[in-house]
Amino acid sequence: MTDTIIALCTPIGTGALALLRVSGPDARTIINKIAQLPAKKQISHVPSHTVHYGSIIGPDHTVLDHVLFIIMDAPRSFTGEHTIEITCHNNPFIIESIINQIITAGARLAQPGEFSKRAFLNKKIDLAQAEAIKELIHANTQVALKKSLAQLEGSFSHYISLLEHDLIRALAWCEASFEFLDDEAEFGTQIKQALEKIITQINTLKKTFDIQQQIRQGIRIALVGSVNAGKSSIFNTLLNQKRSIVTNIAGTTRDVIEAGLYRNGNYWTLIDTAGLRHTDDIIEQEGIKRSFEEAQKADIILLIFDSSRQLTSEEYEIYTQLITRHKNKIIIIKNKIDLSETAHHQLSALTDIAFSCTNQELNTQLENLLEQKIATLFADIQSPFLLNQRQFNLLLALEQKLHEILALFNNTIQYELLSYQLQEALQIISELTGKSISEAGLDMVFKEFCVGK
Ligand SMILES: Nc1nc2c(ncn2[C@@H]2O[C@H](COP(=O)(O)OP(=O)(O)OP(=O)(O)O)[C@@H](O)[C@H]2O)c(=O)[nH]1
Ligand SMILES: [Mg+2]
């Protein structure tokens, strides 16, 4: 970490201002070469943790932009290194020319996640916290945001350190049994109990791993049903825009159409699908196959039927199949109630909501129903943390190791072997927090970050 790095931290093209970050031992010297401050002040001499208005000077002594310099000397910065942040105007030409100037003055472009990596190597954050930063940036629901913020503040690291503490205590009992032979059996029981407790905790975390995708990515809501049932109309109503084509021709929607919106702290992806019916048209068949796949993948299915006509026996079979297969995630919508309802509709008794695209009040009711369903979904997710694949794999490895250790208790315990195995389990835990992780492992973690983070 002897070189000084630079990157743009804000996305290009949105908003009035952009933020550039320069971090490394030569941050001040480098910026001093290209900055001009009023009253002959020098970046190299201003006090740390101050903000200065000034200009960036380009080749030929031209002013590239008027900017603010934020000076943060080591170790009181995000990376723990000397850092200067520059707020300039958000124009791609300005940004490019400033970056070029800073590189000419001696910095190099940062790699993805390099600022966070430096913060980790300088012990400003641990690995779980660094990983939480990535989650934080990409959080698509309020729940994900809250959990990643808590993890950034160290909730996951704290949890792991408690597991580590229990293991270290088990190791201490194990080592003590070398000295106090009379108490060996008692120590053995204690160790066994400690390990079983850790396994229970790992299992709780493991159970929720799969459904965590919902917390992360938001909710997938698929609109499914017969041709002409009004799927695209409801899709457009929920979106409040005419995104999907609506006509009275059966089979209008041929492919899957996705659109997203934020509502009450969650990101909803609405998925309009092709109507389900028997057809010889190859394109339509492919569309229908995709509809079933979307139903499978979705967190919630809006199963829509047209109340103004009966279902054919073939359609009825498809509906009942979907209902049995996805019982818990289906909302059954009886659509077109503004038209006269056919008598004894097959699905009337199962209806969750009677609907009409012409009625704004019913739209609000449908949205409320969706929100209730989502709330139940989230209530089922008790996970205290958002785990990533790396952390999940390490937890699996730890669990397996603990089971291997417990198996040692089936025979006369050899405490030397037990001690060795416990140390291996501790090694896995320290990979979780990053206390001992290989360079290659670190690169894997940080390469998923964006440049500028
Ligand atoms: N009266 C009435 N007509 C509706 C309602 N919802 C949809 N329609 C009409 O029903 C027809 C089909 O609507 P779409 O939204 O295209 O139906 P779809 O389920 O997407 O149909 P496909 O894409 O062909 O599978 C259109 O003529 C709509 O205007 C409703 O609530 N009331
Ligand atoms: Mg449609």
CSV table of N, CA, C and O in Angstrom, one decimal, residues 43 49-50 53 56 61 75 82 87 113 115-116 154 208 212 269 274 296 308 335-336 354 368 375 398 426:
chain,number,residue,atom,x,y,z
A,43,ILE,N,-2.1,23.1,-0.2
A,43,ILE,CA,-2.8,21.8,0.3
A,43,ILE,C,-1.8,21.1,1.2
A,43,ILE,O,-2.2,20.5,2.2
A,49,HIS,N,-8.5,17.5,8.5
A,49,HIS,CA,-9.9,17.6,8.7
A,49,HIS,C,-10.5,19.0,8.6
A,49,HIS,O,-11.1,19.6,9.4
A,50,THR,N,-10.1,19.6,7.4
A,50,THR,CA,-10.6,20.9,7.1
A,50,THR,C,-11.1,20.8,5.6
A,50,THR,O,-10.6,19.9,4.9
A,53,TYR,N,-12.0,25.6,-0.4
A,53,TYR,CA,-12.4,25.9,-1.8
A,53,TYR,C,-11.2,26.2,-2.6
A,53,TYR,O,-10.2,26.8,-2.2
A,56,ILE,N,-8.7,23.2,-9.7
A,56,ILE,CA,-7.7,22.2,-10.1
A,56,ILE,C,-7.1,22.8,-11.4
A,56,ILE,O,-7.8,23.3,-12.3
A,61,HIS,N,-1.7,25.4,-17.5
A,61,HIS,CA,-2.2,26.3,-16.4
A,61,HIS,C,-3.6,26.7,-16.6
A,61,HIS,O,-4.0,27.7,-16.0
A,75,PRO,N,-4.5,8.6,10.9
A,75,PRO,CA,-5.4,7.4,10.5
A,75,PRO,C,-6.9,7.7,10.5
A,75,PRO,O,-7.7,6.8,10.3
A,82,HIS,N,-3.7,8.7,4.5
A,82,HIS,CA,-4.0,10.1,4.1
A,82,HIS,C,-5.0,10.1,2.9
A,82,HIS,O,-4.8,9.4,2.0
A,87,THR,N,-14.8,17.4,-4.3
A,87,THR,CA,-16.1,17.5,-4.9
A,87,THR,C,-16.0,18.4,-6.1
A,87,THR,O,-15.6,19.6,-6.0
A,113,GLY,N,-13.1,-2.0,-5.2
A,113,GLY,CA,-13.1,-2.3,-3.8
A,113,GLY,C,-11.8,-2.0,-3.1
A,113,GLY,O,-11.6,-2.3,-2.0
A,115,PHE,N,-10.4,0.8,-2.0
A,115,PHE,CA,-10.5,1.7,-0.7
A,115,PHE,C,-10.9,0.8,0.5
A,115,PHE,O,-10.4,0.9,1.5
A,116,SER,N,-12.0,0.0,0.2
A,116,SER,CA,-12.5,-0.8,1.3
A,116,SER,C,-11.4,-1.8,1.8
A,116,SER,O,-11.2,-2.2,2.9
A,154,GLY,N,-21.1,-3.7,13.0
A,154,GLY,CA,-20.4,-4.8,13.6
A,154,GLY,C,-21.2,-5.8,14.3
A,154,GLY,O,-20.7,-6.7,15.0
A,208,THR,N,-32.2,-19.7,7.1
A,208,THR,CA,-32.7,-18.5,6.5
A,208,THR,C,-31.9,-18.1,5.2
A,208,THR,O,-32.3,-17.1,4.6
A,212,GLN,N,-33.1,-15.3,2.0
A,212,GLN,CA,-32.5,-14.0,2.2
A,212,GLN,C,-32.5,-13.2,0.9
A,212,GLN,O,-32.4,-12.0,0.9
A,269,THR,N,-40.7,-6.2,-8.1
A,269,THR,CA,-40.5,-6.5,-9.6
A,269,THR,C,-41.8,-7.1,-10.0
A,269,THR,O,-42.2,-8.2,-9.6
A,274,ALA,N,-47.3,-14.4,-20.5
A,274,ALA,CA,-48.3,-14.8,-21.5
A,274,ALA,C,-49.4,-15.6,-20.9
A,274,ALA,O,-49.2,-16.4,-20.0
A,296,GLN,N,-43.0,-20.2,-10.8
A,296,GLN,CA,-42.2,-21.0,-9.9
A,296,GLN,C,-41.2,-20.1,-9.2
A,296,GLN,O,-41.0,-20.2,-7.9
A,308,SER,N,-66.3,-12.8,-16.0
A,308,SER,CA,-67.4,-12.7,-16.9
A,308,SER,C,-67.6,-14.0,-17.8
A,308,SER,O,-68.5,-14.1,-18.6
A,335,ASN,N,-61.3,-10.9,-11.8
A,335,ASN,CA,-61.2,-9.6,-12.5
A,335,ASN,C,-62.5,-9.4,-13.3
A,335,ASN,O,-63.3,-10.2,-13.5
A,336,LYS,N,-62.6,-8.1,-13.7
A,336,LYS,CA,-63.7,-7.6,-14.6
A,336,LYS,C,-65.0,-7.7,-13.9
A,336,LYS,O,-66.1,-8.1,-14.5
A,354,ALA,N,-62.0,-9.3,-5.3
A,354,ALA,CA,-62.8,-9.0,-6.5
A,354,ALA,C,-62.3,-7.7,-7.1
A,354,ALA,O,-62.1,-6.7,-6.3
A,368,ASN,N,-52.9,-3.0,-0.9
A,368,ASN,CA,-52.8,-3.3,0.5
A,368,ASN,C,-52.7,-4.8,0.8
A,368,ASN,O,-51.9,-5.2,1.7
A,375,ALA,N,-45.6,-8.5,4.1
A,375,ALA,CA,-45.3,-8.5,5.5
A,375,ALA,C,-45.2,-9.9,6.1
A,375,ALA,O,-44.3,-10.2,6.9
A,398,LEU,N,-17.6,-24.9,9.2
A,398,LEU,CA,-17.5,-24.9,10.6
A,398,LEU,C,-18.4,-26.0,11.2
A,398,LEU,O,-18.0,-26.7,12.1
A,426,LEU,N,-11.3,-23.0,15.1
A,426,LEU,CA,-11.1,-21.6,15.3
A,426,LEU,C,-10.5,-20.9,14.1
A,426,LEU,O,-10.8,-19.8,13.8
